[in-house]
Tab-separated table of C-alpha atoms and ligand atoms in Angstrom:
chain	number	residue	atom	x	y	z
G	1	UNK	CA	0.000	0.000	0.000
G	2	UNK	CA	1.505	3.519	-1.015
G	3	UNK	CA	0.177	6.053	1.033
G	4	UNK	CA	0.608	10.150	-0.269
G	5	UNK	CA	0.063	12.693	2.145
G	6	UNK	CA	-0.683	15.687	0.734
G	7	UNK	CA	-1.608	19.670	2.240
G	8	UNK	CA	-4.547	19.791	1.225
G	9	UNK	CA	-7.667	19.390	-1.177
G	10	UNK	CA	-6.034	20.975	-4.224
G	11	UNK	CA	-2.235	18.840	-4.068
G	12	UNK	CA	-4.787	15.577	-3.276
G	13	UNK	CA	-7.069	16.444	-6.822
G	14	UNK	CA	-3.886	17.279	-8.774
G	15	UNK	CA	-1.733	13.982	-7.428
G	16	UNK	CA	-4.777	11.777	-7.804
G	17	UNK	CA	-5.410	13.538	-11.142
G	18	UNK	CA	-1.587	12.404	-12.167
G	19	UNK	CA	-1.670	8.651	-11.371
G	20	UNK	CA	-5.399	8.805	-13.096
G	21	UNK	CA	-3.321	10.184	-16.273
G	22	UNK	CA	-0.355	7.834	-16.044
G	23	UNK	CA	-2.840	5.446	-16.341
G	24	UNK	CA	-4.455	6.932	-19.357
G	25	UNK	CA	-0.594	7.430	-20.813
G	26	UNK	CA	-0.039	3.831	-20.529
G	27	UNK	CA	-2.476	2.804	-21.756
G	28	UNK	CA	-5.223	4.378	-23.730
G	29	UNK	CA	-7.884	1.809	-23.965
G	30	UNK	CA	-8.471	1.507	-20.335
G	31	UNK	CA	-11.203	0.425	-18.166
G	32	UNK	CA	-11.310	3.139	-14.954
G	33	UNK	CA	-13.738	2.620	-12.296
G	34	UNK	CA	-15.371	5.835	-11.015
G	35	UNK	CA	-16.446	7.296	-8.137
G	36	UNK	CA	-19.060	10.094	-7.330
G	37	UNK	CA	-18.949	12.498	-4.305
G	38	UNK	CA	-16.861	15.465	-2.829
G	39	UNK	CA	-13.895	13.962	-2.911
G	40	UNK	CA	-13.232	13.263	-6.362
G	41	UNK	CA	-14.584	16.316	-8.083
G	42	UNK	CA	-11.373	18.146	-7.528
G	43	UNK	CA	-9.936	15.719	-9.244
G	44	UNK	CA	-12.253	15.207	-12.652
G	45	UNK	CA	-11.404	19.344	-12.788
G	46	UNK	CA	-7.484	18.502	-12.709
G	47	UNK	CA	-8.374	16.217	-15.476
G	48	UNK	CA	-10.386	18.096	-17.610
G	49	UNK	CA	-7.452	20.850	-17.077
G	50	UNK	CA	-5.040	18.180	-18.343
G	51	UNK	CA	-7.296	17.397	-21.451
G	52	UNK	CA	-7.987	21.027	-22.544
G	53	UNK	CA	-4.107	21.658	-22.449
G	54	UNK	CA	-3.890	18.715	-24.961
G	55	UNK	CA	-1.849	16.158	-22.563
G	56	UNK	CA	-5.016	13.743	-22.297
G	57	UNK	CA	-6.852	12.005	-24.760
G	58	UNK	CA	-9.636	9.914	-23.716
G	59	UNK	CA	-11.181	8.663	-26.875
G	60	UNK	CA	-10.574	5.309	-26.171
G	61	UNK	CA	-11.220	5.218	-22.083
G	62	UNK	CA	-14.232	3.081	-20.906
G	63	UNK	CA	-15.548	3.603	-17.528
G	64	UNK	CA	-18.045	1.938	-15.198
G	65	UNK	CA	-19.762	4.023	-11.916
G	66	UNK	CA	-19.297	2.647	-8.819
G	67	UNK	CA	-22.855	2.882	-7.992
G	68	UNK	CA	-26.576	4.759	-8.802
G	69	UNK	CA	-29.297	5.613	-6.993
G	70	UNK	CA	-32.192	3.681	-7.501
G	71	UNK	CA	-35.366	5.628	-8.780
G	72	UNK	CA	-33.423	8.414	-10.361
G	73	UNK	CA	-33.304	9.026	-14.161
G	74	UNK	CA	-30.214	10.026	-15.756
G	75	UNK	CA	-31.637	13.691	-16.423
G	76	UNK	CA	-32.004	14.068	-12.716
G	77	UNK	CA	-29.595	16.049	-11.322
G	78	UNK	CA	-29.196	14.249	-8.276
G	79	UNK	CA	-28.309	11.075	-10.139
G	80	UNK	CA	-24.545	9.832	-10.875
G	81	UNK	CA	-24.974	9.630	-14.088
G	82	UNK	CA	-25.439	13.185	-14.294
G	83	UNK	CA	-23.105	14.144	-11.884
G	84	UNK	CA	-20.400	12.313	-13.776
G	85	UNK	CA	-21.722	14.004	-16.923
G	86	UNK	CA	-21.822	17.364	-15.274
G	87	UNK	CA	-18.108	17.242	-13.458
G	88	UNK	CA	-16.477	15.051	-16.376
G	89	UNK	CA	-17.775	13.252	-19.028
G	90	UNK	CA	-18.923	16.524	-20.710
G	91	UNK	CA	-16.004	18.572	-20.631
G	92	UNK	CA	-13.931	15.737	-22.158
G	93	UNK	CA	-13.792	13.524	-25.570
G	94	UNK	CA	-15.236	10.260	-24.048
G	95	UNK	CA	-17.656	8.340	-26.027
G	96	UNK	CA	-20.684	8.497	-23.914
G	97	UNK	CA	-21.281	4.724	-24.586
G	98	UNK	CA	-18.466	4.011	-23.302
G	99	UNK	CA	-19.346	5.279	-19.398
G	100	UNK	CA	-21.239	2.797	-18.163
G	101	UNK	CA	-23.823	3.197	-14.999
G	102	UNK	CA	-26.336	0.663	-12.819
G	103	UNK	CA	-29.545	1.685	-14.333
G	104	UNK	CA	-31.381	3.881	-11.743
G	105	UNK	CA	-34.663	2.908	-13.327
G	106	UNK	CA	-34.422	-0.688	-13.668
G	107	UNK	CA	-37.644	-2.559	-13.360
G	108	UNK	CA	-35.614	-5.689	-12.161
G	109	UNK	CA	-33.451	-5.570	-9.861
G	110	UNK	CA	-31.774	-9.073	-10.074
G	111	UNK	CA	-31.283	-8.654	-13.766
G	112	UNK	CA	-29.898	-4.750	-13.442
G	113	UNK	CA	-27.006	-6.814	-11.242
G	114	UNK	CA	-26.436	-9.698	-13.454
G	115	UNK	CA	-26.462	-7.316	-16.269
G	116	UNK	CA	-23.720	-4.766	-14.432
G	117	UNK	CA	-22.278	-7.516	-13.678
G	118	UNK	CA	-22.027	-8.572	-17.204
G	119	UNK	CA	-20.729	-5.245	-18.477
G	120	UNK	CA	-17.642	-5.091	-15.968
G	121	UNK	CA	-16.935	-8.533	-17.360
G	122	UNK	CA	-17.407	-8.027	-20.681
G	123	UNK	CA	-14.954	-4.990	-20.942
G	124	UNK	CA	-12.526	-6.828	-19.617
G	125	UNK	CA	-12.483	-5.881	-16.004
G	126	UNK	CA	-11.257	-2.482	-14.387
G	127	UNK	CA	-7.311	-1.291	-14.819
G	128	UNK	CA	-7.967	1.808	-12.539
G	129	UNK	CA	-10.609	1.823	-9.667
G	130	UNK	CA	-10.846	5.197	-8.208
G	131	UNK	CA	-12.820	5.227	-4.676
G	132	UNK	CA	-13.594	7.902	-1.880
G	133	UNK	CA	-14.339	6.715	1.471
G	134	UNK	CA	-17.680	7.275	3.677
G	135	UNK	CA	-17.682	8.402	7.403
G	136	UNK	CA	-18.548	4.755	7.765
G	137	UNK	CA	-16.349	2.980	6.089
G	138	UNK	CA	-18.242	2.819	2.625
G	139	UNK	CA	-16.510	2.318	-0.518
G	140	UNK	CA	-19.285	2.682	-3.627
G	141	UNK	CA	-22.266	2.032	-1.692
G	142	UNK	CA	-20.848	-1.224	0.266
G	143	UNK	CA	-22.532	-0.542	3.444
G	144	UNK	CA	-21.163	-1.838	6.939
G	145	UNK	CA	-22.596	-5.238	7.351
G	146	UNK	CA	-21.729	-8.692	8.646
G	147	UNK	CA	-20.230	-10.030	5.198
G	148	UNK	CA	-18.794	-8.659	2.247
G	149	UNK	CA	-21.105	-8.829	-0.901
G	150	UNK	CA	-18.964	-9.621	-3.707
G	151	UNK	CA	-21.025	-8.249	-7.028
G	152	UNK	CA	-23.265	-5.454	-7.931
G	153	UNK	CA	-26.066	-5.451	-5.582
G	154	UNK	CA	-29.207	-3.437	-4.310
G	155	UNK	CA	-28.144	-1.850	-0.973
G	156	UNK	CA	-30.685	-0.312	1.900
G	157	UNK	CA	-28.735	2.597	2.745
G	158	UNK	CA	-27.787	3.455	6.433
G	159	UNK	CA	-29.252	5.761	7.955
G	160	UNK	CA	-25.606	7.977	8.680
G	161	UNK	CA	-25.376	7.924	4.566
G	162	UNK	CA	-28.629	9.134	3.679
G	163	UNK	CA	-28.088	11.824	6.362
G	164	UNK	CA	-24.629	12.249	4.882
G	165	UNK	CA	-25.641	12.576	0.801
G	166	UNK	CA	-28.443	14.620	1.871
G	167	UNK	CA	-26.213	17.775	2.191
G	168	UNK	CA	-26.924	17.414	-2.208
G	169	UNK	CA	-30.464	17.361	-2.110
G	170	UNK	CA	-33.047	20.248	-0.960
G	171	UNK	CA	-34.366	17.868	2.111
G	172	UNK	CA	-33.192	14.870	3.949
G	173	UNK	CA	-36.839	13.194	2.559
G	174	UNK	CA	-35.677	13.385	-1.126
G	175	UNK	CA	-32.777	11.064	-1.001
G	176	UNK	CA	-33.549	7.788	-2.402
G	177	UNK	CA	-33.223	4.807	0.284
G	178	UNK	CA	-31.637	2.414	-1.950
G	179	UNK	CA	-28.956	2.227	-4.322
G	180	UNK	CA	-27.084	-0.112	-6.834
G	181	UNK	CA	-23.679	-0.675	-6.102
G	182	UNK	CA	-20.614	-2.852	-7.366
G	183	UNK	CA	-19.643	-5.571	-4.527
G	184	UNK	CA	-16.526	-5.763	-2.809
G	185	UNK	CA	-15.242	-8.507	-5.038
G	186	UNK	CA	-16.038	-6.238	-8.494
G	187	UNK	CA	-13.498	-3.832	-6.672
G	188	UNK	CA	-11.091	-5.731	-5.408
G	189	UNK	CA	-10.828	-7.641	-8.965
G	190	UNK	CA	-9.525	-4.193	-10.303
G	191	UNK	CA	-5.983	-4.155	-10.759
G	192	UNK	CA	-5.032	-0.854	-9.473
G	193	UNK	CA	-6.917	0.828	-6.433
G	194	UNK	CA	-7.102	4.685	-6.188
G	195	UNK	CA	-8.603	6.030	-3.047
G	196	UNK	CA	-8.595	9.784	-2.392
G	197	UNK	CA	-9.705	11.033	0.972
G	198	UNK	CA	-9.959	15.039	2.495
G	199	UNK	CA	-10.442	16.339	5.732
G	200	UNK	CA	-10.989	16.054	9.502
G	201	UNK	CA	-14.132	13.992	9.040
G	202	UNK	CA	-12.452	10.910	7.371
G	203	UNK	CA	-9.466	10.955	9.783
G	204	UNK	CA	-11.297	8.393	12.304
G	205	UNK	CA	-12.245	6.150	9.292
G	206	UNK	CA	-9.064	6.264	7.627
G	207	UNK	CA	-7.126	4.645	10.300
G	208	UNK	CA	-9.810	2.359	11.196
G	209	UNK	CA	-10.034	0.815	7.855
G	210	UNK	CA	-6.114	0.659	6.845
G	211	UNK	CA	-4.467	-0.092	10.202
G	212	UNK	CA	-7.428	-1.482	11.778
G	213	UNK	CA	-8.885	-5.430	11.551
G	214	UNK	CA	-10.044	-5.999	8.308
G	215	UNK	CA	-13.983	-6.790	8.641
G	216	UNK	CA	-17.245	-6.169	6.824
G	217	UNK	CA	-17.945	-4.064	9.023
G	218	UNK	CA	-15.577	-1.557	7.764
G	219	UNK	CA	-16.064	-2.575	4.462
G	220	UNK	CA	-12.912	-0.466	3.117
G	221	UNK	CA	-10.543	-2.398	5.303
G	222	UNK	CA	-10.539	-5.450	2.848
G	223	UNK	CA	-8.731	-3.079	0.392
G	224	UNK	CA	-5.694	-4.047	3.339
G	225	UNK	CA	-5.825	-7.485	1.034
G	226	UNK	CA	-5.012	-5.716	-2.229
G	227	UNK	CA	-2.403	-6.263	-4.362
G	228	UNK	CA	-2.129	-2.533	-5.604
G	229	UNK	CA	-3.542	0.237	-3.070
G	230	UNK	CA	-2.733	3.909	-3.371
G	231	UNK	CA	-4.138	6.289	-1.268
G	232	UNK	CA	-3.959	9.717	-1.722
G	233	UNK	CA	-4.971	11.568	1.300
G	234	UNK	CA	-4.346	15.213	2.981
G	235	UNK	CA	-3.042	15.573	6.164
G	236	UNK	CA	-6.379	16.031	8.055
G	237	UNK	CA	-7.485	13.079	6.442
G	238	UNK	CA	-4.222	11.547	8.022
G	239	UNK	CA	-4.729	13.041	10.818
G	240	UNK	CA	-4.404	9.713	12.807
G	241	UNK	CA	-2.413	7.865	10.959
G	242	UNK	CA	1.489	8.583	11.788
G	243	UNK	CA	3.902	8.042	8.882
G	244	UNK	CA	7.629	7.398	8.724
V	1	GLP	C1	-21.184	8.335	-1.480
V	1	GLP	C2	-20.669	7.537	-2.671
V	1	GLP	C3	-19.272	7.003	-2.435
V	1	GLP	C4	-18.394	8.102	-1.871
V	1	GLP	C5	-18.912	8.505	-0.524
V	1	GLP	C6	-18.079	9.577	0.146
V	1	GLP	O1	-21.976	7.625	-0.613
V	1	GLP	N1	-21.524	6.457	-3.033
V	1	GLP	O2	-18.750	6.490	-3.653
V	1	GLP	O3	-17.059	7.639	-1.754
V	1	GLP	O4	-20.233	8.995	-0.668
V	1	GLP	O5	-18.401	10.810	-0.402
V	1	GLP	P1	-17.601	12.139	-0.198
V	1	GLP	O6	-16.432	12.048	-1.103
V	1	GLP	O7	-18.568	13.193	-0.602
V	1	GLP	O8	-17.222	12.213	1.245
């Protein structure tokens, strides 16, 4: 596990938004797994910098979303799909069917999974999965429990992320209670693991789920088992973690 300590928000969005391009250098046909939230929207900007200066090309990129809400339409502007579009996809030459999303409006919800499922597998699996971290331990929308669910599922959320996501939405009422997600094992199959983290808030998790036990309940702590973990963190979020 690499671990970069950085000042602040800014040096954590522009060194997340380097290894994000190395990977795009290396190779420009790759799968990267996104992420929605705070924390990585500092980032997407660095990239879409990178791009408009002409160092990025991301013609050939595919991506899959970590997770959706369920009930919410693409057009919705509380939806991932739009936020990606919004902070990302638009600003930069992806091929829109090549971002790939759980469908928010699925009528089934066993055959949205096998068919998410299906997609991850079909493009070959994920070279770059970039992640964020919830207050509890969340990584996509893998919620504390007493296993780890290995592939795209429908998750109740918890009660501490709906209060948490509803900072985004006008009332605490109008955020869905249930979301698709990737599982732990679509995640940890991805070779490379990004996970960016910012702030006071996350310092408590942070050291919980890397030098901590590794347990479900904690649900990031199985990235301890990864072959190929960077995290990317400023110092409040490493607040309680000392480094050498
Ligand atoms: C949401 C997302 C996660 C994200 C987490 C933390 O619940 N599903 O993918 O990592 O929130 O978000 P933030 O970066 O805003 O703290």
């Amino acid at each position: 596990m690499q671990i970069y300590r950085t000042n602040n928000y800014t040096d954590m969005s522009r060194k997340a938004a380097n290894i994000i391009s190395a990977q795009i250098l290396m190779k420009p046909n790759c799968v990267l797994g996104l992420a929605t939230g705070s924390s990585p929207i500092g980032t997407y900007e660095q990239l879409i910098t990178k791009y408009k200066q002409g160092d990025l090309d991301f013609s050939r990129v595919k991506t899959v979303n970590l997770d959706e809400y369920k009930g919410l339409c693409p057009t919705n502007e509380q939806s991932y799909q739009y936020f990606m579009n919004h902070h990302l996809f638009d600003h930069v030459n992806i091929d829109p069917s090549a971002t790939n999303f759980p469908d928010g409006m699925a009528s089934n919800d066993d055959d949205e999974c096998t068919r998410y499922n299906q997609v991850i597998q079909s493009l070959g699996g994920i070279d770059l999965q970039l992640l964020g971290i919830g207050h509890n331990g969340h990584i996509g929308f893998n919620e504390p429990s007493d296993s780890f669910e290995p592939f795209t599922h429908l998750v109740s959320l918890t009660e501490s992320t709906i209060k948490a996501n509803s900072r985004l939405f006008n009332s605490y009422d109008e955020v869905p209670t249930h979301a698709y997600t990737m599982g732990i094992q679509n995640i940890m199959l991805a070779d490379k693991i990004l996970l960016i983290a910012s702030g006071k808030d996350k310092a408590a998790i942070m050291k919980q789920a890397f030098f901590g036990p590794i347990t479900p309940t904690v649900p990031a702590s199985i990235l301890q088992l990864h072959k190929n973990v960077t995290i990317v963190a400023d110092q409040d979020a490493l607040s309680e973690i000392a480094l050498v």
